[in-house]
Tab-separated table of C-alpha atoms and ligand atoms in Angstrom:
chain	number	residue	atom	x	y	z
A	1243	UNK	CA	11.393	9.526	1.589
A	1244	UNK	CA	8.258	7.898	3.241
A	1245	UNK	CA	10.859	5.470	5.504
A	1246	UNK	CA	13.508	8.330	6.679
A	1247	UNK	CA	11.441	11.337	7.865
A	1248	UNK	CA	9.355	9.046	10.453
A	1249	UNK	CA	12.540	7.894	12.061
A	1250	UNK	CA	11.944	10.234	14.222
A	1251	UNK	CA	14.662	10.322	17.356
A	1252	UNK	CA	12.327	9.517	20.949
A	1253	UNK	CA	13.850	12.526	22.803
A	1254	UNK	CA	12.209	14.875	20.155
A	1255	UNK	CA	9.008	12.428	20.422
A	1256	UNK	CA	9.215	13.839	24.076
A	1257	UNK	CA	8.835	17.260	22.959
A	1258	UNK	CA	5.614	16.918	21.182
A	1259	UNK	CA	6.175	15.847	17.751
A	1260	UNK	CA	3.759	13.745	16.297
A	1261	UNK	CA	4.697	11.987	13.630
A	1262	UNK	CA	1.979	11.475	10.967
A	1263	UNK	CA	2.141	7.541	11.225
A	1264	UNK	CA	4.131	5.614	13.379
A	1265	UNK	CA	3.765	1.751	14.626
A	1266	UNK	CA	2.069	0.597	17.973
A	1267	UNK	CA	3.977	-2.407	19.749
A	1268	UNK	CA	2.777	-3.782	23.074
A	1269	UNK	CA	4.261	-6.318	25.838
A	1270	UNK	CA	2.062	-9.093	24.080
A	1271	UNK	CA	3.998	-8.240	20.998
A	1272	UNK	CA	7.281	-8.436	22.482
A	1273	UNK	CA	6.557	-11.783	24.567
A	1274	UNK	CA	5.759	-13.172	21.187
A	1275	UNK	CA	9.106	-12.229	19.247
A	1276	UNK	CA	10.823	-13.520	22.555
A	1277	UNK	CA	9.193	-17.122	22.686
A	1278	UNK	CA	10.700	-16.936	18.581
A	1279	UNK	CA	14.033	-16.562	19.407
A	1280	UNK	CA	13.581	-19.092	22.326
A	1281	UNK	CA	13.018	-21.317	19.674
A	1282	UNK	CA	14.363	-24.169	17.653
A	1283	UNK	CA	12.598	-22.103	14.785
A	1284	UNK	CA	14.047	-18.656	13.625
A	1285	UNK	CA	13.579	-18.935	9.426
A	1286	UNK	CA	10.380	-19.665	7.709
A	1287	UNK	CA	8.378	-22.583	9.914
A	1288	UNK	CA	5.571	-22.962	11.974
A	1289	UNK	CA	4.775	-19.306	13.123
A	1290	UNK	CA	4.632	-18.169	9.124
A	1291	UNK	CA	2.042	-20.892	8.364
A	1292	UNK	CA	-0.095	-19.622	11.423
A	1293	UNK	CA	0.494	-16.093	10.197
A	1294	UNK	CA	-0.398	-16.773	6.771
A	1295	UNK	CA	-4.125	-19.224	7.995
A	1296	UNK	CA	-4.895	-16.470	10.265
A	1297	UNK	CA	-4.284	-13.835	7.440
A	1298	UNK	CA	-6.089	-15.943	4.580
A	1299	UNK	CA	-8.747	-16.323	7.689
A	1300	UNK	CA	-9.355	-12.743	8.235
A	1301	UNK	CA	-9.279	-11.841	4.653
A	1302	UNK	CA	-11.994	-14.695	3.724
A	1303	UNK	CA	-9.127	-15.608	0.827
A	1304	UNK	CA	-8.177	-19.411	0.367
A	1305	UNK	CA	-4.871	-18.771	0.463
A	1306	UNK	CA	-2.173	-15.970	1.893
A	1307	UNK	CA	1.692	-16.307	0.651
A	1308	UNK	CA	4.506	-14.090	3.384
A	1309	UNK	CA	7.219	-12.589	2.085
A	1310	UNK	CA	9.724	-9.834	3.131
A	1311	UNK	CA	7.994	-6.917	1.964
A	1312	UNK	CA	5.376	-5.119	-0.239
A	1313	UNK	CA	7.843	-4.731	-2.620
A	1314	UNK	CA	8.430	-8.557	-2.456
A	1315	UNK	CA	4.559	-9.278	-3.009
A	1316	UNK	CA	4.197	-7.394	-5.789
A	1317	UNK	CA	7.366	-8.482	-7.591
A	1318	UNK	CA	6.134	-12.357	-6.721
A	1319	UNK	CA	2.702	-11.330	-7.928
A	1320	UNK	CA	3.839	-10.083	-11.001
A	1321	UNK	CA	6.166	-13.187	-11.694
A	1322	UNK	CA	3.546	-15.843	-10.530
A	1323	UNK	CA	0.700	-14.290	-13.641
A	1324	UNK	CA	4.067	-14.280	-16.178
A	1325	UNK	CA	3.645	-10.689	-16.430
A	1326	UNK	CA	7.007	-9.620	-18.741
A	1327	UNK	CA	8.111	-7.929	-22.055
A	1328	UNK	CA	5.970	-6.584	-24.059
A	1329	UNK	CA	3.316	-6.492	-21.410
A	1330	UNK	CA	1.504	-3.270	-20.104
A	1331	UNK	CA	0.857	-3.040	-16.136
A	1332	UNK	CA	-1.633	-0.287	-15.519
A	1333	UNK	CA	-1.591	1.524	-12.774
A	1334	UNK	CA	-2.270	4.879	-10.575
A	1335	UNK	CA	0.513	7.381	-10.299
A	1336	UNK	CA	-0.140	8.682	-6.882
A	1337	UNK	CA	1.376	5.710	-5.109
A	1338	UNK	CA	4.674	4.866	-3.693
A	1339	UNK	CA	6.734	3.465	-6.164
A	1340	UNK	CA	6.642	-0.041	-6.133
A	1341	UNK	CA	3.541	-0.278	-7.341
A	1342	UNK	CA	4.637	0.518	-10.990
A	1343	UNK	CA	8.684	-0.833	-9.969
A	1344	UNK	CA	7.287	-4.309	-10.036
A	1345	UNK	CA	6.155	-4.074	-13.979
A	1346	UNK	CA	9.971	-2.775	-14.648
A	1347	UNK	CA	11.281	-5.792	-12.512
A	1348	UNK	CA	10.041	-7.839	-14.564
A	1349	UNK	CA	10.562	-5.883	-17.985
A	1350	UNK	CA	6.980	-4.693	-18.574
A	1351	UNK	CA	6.453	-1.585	-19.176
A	1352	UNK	CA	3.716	0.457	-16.542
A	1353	UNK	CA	1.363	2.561	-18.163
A	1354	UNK	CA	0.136	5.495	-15.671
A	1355	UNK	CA	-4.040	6.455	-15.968
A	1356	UNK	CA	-5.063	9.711	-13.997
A	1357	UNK	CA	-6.518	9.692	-10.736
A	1358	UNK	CA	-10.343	10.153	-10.173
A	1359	UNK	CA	-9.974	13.709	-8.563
A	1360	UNK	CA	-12.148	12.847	-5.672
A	1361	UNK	CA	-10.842	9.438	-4.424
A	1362	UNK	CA	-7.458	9.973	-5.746
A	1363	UNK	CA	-7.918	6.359	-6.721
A	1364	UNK	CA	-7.181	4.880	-10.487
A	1365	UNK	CA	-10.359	6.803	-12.191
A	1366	UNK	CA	-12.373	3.632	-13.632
A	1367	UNK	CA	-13.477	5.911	-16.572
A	1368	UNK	CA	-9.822	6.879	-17.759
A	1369	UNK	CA	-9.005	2.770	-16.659
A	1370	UNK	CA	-11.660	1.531	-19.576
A	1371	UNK	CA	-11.178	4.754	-21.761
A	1372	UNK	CA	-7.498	3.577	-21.809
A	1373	UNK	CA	-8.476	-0.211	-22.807
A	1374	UNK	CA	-10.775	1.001	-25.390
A	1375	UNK	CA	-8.963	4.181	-26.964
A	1376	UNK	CA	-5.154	3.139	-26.373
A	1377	UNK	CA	-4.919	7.018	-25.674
A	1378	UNK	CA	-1.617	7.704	-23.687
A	1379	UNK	CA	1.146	8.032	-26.327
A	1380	UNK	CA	4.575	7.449	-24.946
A	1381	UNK	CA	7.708	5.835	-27.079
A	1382	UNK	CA	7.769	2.926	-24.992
A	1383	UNK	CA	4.691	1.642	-25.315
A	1384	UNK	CA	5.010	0.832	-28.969
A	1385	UNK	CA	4.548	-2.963	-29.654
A	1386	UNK	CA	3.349	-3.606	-26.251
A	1387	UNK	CA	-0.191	-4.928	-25.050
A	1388	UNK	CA	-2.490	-4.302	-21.540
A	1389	UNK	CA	-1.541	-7.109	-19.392
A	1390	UNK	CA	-2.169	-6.153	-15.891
A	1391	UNK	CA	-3.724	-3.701	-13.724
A	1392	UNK	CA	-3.198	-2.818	-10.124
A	1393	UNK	CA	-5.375	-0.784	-8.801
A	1394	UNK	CA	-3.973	0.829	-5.103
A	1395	UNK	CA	-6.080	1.686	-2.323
A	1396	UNK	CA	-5.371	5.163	-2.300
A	1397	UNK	CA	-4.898	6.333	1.838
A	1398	UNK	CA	-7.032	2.732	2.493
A	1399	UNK	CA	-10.495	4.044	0.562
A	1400	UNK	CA	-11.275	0.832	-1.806
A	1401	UNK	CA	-10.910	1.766	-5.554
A	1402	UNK	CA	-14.635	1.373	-7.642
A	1403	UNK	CA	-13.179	-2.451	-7.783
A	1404	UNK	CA	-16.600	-3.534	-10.157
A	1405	UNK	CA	-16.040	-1.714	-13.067
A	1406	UNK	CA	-11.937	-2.088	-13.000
A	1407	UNK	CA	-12.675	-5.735	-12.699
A	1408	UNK	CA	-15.558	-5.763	-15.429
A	1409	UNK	CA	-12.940	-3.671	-17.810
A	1410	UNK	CA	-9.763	-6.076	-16.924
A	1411	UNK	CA	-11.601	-9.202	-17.352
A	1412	UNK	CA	-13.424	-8.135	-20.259
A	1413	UNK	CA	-10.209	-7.920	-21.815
A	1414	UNK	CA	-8.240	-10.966	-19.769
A	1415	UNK	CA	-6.167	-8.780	-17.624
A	1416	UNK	CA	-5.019	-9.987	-14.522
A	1417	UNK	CA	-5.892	-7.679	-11.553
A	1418	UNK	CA	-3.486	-7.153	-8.452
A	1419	UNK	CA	-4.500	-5.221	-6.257
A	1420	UNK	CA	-1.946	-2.843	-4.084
A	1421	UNK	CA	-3.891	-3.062	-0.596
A	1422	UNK	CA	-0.795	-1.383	1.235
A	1423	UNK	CA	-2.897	0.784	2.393
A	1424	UNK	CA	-6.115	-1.045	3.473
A	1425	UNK	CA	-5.428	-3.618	5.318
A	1426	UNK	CA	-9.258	-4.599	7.161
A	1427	UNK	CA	-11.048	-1.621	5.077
A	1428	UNK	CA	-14.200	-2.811	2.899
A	1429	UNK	CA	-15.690	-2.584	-0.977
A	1430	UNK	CA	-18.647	-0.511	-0.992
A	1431	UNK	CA	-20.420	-4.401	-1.749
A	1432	UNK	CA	-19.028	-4.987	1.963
A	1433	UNK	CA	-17.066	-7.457	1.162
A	1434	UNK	CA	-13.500	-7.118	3.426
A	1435	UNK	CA	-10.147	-5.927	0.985
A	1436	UNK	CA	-7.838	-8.875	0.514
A	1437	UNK	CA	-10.972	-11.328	0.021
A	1438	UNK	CA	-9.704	-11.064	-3.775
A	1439	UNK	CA	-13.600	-10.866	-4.686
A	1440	UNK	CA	-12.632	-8.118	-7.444
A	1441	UNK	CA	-9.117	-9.441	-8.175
A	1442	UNK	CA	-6.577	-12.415	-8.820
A	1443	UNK	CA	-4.161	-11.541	-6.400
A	1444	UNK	CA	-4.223	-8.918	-3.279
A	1445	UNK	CA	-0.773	-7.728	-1.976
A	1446	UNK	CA	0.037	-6.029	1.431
A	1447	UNK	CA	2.808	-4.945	3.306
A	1448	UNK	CA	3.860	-5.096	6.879
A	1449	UNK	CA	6.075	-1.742	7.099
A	1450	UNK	CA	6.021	-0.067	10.602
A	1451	UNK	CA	4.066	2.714	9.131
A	1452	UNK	CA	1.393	0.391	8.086
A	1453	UNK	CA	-1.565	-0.885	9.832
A	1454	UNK	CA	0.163	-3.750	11.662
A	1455	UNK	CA	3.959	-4.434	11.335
A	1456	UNK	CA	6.360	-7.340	11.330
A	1457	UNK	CA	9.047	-4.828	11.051
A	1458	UNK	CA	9.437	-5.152	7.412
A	1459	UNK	CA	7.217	-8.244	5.407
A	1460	UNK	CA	4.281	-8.426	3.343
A	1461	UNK	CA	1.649	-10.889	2.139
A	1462	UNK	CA	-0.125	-11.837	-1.226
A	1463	UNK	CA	-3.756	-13.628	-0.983
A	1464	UNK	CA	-5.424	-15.146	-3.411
A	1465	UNK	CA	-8.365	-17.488	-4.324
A	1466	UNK	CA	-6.441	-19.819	-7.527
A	1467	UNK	CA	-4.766	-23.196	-6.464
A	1468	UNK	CA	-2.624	-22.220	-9.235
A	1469	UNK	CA	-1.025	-18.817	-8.108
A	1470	UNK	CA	-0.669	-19.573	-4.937
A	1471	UNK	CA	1.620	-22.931	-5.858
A	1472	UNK	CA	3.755	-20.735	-8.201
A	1473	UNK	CA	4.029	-17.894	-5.658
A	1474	UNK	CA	5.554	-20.420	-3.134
A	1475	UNK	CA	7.841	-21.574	-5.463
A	1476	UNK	CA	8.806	-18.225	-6.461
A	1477	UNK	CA	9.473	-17.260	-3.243
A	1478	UNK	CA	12.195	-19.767	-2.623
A	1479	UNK	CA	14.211	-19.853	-5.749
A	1480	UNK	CA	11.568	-21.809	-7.918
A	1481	UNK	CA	12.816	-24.884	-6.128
A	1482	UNK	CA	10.154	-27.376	-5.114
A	1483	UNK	CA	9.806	-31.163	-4.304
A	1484	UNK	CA	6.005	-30.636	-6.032
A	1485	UNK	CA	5.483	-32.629	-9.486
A	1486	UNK	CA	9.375	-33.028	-10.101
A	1487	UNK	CA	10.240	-33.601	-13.490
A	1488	UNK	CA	13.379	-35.895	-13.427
A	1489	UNK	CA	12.477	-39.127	-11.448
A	1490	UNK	CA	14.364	-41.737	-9.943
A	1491	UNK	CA	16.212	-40.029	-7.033
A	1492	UNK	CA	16.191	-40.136	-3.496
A	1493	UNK	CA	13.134	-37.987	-1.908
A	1494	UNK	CA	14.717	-36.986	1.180
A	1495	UNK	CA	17.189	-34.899	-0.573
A	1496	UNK	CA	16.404	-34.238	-4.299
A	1497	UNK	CA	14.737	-30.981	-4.968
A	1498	UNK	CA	14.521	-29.310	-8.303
A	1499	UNK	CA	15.087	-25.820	-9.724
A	1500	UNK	CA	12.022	-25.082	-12.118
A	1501	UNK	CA	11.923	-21.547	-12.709
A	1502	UNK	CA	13.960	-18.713	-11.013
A	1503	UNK	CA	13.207	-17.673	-7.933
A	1504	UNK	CA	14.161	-15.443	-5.278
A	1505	UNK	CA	14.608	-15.263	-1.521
A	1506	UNK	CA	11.831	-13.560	0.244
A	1507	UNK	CA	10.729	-15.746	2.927
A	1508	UNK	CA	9.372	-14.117	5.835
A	1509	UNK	CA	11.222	-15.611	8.783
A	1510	UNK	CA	9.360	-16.632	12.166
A	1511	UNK	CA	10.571	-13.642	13.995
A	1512	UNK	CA	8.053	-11.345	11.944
A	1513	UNK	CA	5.589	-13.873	11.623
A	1514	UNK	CA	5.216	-13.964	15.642
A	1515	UNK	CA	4.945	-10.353	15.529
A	1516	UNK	CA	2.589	-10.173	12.445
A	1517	UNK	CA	0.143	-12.899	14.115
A	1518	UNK	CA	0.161	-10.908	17.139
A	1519	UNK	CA	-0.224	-7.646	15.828
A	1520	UNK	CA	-3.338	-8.918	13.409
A	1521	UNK	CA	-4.904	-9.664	16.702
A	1522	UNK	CA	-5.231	-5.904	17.189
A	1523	UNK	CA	-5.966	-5.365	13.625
A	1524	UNK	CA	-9.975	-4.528	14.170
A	1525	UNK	CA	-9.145	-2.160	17.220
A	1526	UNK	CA	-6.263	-0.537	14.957
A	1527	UNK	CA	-9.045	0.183	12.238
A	1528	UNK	CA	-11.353	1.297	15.267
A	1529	UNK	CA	-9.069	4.035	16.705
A	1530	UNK	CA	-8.060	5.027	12.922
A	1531	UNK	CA	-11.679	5.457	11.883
A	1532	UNK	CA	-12.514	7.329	15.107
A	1533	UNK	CA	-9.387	9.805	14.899
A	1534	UNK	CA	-10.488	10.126	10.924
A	1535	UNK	CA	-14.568	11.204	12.435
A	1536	UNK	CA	-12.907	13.834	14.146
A	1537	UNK	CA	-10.850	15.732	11.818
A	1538	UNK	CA	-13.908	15.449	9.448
A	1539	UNK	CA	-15.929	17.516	11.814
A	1540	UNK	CA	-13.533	19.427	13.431
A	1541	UNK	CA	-12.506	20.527	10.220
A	1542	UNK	CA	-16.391	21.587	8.831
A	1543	UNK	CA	-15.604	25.425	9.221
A	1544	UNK	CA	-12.462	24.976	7.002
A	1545	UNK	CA	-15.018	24.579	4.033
A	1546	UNK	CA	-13.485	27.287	2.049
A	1547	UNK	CA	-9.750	26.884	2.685
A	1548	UNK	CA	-9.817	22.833	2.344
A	1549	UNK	CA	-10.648	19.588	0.668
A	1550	UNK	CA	-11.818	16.466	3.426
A	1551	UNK	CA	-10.692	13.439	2.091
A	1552	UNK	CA	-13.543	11.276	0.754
A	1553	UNK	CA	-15.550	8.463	3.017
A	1554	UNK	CA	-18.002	7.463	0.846
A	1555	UNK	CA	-16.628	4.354	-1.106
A	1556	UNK	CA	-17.160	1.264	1.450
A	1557	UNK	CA	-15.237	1.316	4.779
A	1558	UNK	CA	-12.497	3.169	4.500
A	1559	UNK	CA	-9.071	1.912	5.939
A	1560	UNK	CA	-7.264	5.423	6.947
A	1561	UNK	CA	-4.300	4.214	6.255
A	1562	UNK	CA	-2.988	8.311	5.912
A	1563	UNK	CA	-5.568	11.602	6.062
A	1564	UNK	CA	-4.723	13.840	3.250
A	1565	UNK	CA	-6.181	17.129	2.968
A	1566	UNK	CA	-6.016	19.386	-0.184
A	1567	UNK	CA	-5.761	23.326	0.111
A	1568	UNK	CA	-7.817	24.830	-1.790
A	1569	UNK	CA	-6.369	28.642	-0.558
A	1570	UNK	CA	-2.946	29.228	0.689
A	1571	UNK	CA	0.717	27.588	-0.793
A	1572	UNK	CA	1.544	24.131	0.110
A	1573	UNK	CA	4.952	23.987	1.094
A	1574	UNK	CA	4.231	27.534	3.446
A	1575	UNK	CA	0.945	25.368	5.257
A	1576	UNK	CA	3.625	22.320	4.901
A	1577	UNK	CA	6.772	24.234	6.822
A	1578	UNK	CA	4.644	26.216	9.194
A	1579	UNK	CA	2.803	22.985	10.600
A	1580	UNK	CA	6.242	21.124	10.496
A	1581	UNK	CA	7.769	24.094	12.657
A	1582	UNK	CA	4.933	23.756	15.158
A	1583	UNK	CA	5.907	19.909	15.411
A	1584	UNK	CA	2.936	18.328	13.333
A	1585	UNK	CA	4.849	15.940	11.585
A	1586	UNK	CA	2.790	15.965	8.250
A	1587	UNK	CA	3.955	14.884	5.262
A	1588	UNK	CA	3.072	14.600	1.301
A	1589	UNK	CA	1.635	11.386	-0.349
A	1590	UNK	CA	2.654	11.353	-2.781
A	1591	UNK	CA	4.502	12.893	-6.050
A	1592	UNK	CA	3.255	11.491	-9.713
A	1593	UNK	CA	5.753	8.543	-10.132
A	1594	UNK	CA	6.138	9.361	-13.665
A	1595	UNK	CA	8.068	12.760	-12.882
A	1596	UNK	CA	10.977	10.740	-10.862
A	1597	UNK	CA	14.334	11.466	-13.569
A	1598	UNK	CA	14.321	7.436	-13.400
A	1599	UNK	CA	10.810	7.385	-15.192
A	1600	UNK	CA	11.655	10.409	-17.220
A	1601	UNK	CA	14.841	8.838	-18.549
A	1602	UNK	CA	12.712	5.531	-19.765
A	1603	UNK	CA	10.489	8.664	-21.781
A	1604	UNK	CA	7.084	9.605	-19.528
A	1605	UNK	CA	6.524	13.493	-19.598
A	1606	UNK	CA	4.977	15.883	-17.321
A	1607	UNK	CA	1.646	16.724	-18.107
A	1608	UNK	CA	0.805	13.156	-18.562
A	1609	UNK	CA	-2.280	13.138	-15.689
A	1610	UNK	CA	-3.523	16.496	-15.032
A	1611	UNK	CA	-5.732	15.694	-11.800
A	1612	UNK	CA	-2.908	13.345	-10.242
A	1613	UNK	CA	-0.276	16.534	-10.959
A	1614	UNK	CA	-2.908	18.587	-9.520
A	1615	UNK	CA	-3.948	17.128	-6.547
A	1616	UNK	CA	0.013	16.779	-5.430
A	1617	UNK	CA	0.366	20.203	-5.910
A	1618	UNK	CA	-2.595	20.674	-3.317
A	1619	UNK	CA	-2.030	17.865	-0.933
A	1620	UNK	CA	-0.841	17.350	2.809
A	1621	UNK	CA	-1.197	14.271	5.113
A	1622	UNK	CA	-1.676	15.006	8.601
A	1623	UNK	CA	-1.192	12.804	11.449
A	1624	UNK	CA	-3.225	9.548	12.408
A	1625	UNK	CA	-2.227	6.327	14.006
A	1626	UNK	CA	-3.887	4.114	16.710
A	1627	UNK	CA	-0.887	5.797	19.545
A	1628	UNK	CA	-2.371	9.154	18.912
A	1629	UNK	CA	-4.512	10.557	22.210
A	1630	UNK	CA	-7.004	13.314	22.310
A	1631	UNK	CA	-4.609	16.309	23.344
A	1632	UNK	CA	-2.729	14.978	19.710
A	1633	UNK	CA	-5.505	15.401	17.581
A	1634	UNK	CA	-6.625	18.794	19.576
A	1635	UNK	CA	-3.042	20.183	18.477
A	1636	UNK	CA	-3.415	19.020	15.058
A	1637	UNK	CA	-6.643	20.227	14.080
A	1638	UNK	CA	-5.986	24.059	16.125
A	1639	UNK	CA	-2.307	24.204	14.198
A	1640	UNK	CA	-3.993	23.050	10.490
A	1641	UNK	CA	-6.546	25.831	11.404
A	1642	UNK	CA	-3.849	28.164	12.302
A	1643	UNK	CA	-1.209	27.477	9.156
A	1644	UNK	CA	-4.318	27.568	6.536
A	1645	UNK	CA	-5.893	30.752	7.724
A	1646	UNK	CA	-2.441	32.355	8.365
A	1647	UNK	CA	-0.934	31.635	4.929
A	1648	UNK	CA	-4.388	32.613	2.954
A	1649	UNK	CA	-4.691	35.890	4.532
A	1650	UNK	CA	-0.848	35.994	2.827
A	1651	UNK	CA	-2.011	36.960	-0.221
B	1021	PLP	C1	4.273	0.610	1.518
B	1021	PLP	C2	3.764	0.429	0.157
B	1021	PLP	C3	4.320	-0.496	-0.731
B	1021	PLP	C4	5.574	-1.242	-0.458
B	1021	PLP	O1	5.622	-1.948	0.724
B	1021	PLP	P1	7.027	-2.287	1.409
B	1021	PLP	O2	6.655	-3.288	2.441
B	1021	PLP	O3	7.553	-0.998	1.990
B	1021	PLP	O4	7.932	-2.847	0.375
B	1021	PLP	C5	3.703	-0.674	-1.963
B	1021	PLP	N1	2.626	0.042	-2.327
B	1021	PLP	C6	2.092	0.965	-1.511
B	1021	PLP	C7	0.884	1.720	-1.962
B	1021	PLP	C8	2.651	1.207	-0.261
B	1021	PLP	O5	2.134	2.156	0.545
């Protein structure tokens, strides 16, 4: 999976494989996790309440909730708008799978809608077609209603947020957005992802393949008082000394239990790391964004053997650059770039054709263009560590693999 092939030993790092994302930690970053465990402070304390200001900060949100992971933020997010049974949580199938896991943790049942072929982002059409029409037909969908919708940030281009929003609100869905891949990227209305201007709730994560890491950890903005008191909550256990039901005790030590919880805290350790790493977010984005302007050109004379990945939605985050062959076989351009050490990868396979979603009754067939475009796809290298001899080697091997395995035929 996504987490095993970038674990990458460093000896084979020394002989020229570049892996297609990888995380970028300085001395500044290091001093910072040191002064942590110097500390009184190792759990959940000061460090994750500067983290979470200077988050909430740079995202223009009123508030920003850490927790352990991605995974964690959407669970929480899910939980905190009493998403459950009975409830339908639209959303993309080329993602990684927690984006549709969180409806299941909670028992809702996720509903996939096809991919807008040139984004590869939830197709806004299909989104209100599905609202309107009711037109995917699987067994487990009977008796259930639209609840949710989480639109993902496909490779870090912003989703057509307006309409989604328009269509969700029209109909009193809550919208969550999946920004784990666009951390710092921009609506085409300019206003930054994470600002929650088109949504209730934003979640990231903080994986080492991401834009900035705290090793593992993620983060949930969002603009309502409300969410934000029942995400904290969540996050420890649903215990909270807030608006305490039973009276009459002893502050200093009585607590209450008001809904169940869990335990993803973010502890200080990350947070030092996460605060110092969002510090570099903007020259992250700026080395991304140039490495991205070169494979688009370099790649102009590949017109006829591949698809670019669209740049025209806002400012695109380049989280991953994912071509699509439009000539040649996949896993052939796939092995022969892998064998030359280009350490691409595939993002990612329909979610709805794992055996654990075909077991709970979703078929193959059930989006066409998402089905398609993994059949097609390959995601090269890009990450802020990458130098100019890198992204030479890249573009003259893609050229190479492409041209080789077309002439194949
Ligand atoms: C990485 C990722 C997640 C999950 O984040 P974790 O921190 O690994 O739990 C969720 N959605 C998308 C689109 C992701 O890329």
């Amino acid at each position: 999976m996504e987490q095993a092939s970038i674990n990458i030993p460093s000896s084979d790092r020394d002989h020229h494989i570049i892996p297609y994302g990888r995380q970028c930690i300085d001395q500044e970053d290091i001093r910072a996790v040191i002064k942590v465990l110097q500390s009184d402070w190792l759990t959940q304390g000061p460090k994750s309440k500067e983290f979470e200001e200077k988050f909430a900060e740079y995202c223009g949100a009123k508030y920003a909730v850490s927790v352990t992971s991605g995974t964690a933020a959407l669970h929480l997010a899910c939980l905190a708008a009493e998403i459950g049974k009975g409830d339908e949580v639209i959303t993309s199938p080329i993602t990684f799978a927690a984006s549709a896991n969180c409806a299941l943790y909670v028992g809702a049942t996720p509903v996939f809608v096809d991919i807008d072929p040139d984004t590869i982002c939830i197709d806004h059409e299909k989104f209100e077609e599905y609202l309107s029409k009711r037109n995917v037909n699987i067994e487990s969908l009977q008796g259930t209603k639209p609840r949710a919708v989480i639109p993902v940030h496909f490779a870090g281009l912003p989703c057509n947020m307006e309409p989604i929003y328009n269509s969700a609100k029209e109909r009193g869905l809550v919208v969550i957005e999946d920004a784990c891949h666009a951390h710092g990227a921009r609506y085409v209305s300019g206003e930054i992802v994470g600002s929650c201007t088109y949504s209730d709730m934003t979640v990231f994560s903080f994986h080492p393949l991401k834009h900035i890491t705290t090793g593992e950890g993620g983060m949930i903005t969002t603009n309502s008082h409300e969410f934000y008191e029942r995400l904290i909550t969540l996050r420890s256990h649903g215990i909270t000394k807030k608006n305490m039901k039973s009276g009459g005790f002893y502050e200093d030590y009585y607590y209450e239990m008001q809904m169940l919880g869990y335990n993803y805290r973010m502890n200080d350790i990350q947070a030092a790391l996460g605060i110092s790493q969002l510090n570099k977010l903007d020259s992250f984005l700026q080395k991304r964004r140039s490495i991205a302007n070169y494979y688009q050109s370099a790649f102009d004379d590949l017109k006829d053997y591949i698809v670019m990945p669209a740049d025209n939605n806002g400012d695109h985050g380049w989280h991953i650059y994912v071509i699509q062959l439009i000539k040649g076989n996949r896993d052939n351009v796939f092995r022969a770039l892998r064998d030359k050490g280009i350490w691409v990868q595939v993002h990612y396979i329909p979610l709805y054709s794992f055996p654990y979603y075909q077991m709970l009754g979703y078929r193959k067939g059930l989006c066409p263009h998402a089905e398609e475009y993994y059949s097609r796809t390959i995601t090269l290298p890009i990450h802020p560590s990458m130098n100019r001899d890198d992204m030479d080697r890249v573009v003259e091997e893609v050229k190479n693999a492409v041209k080789a395995d077309s002439r194949k035929k």
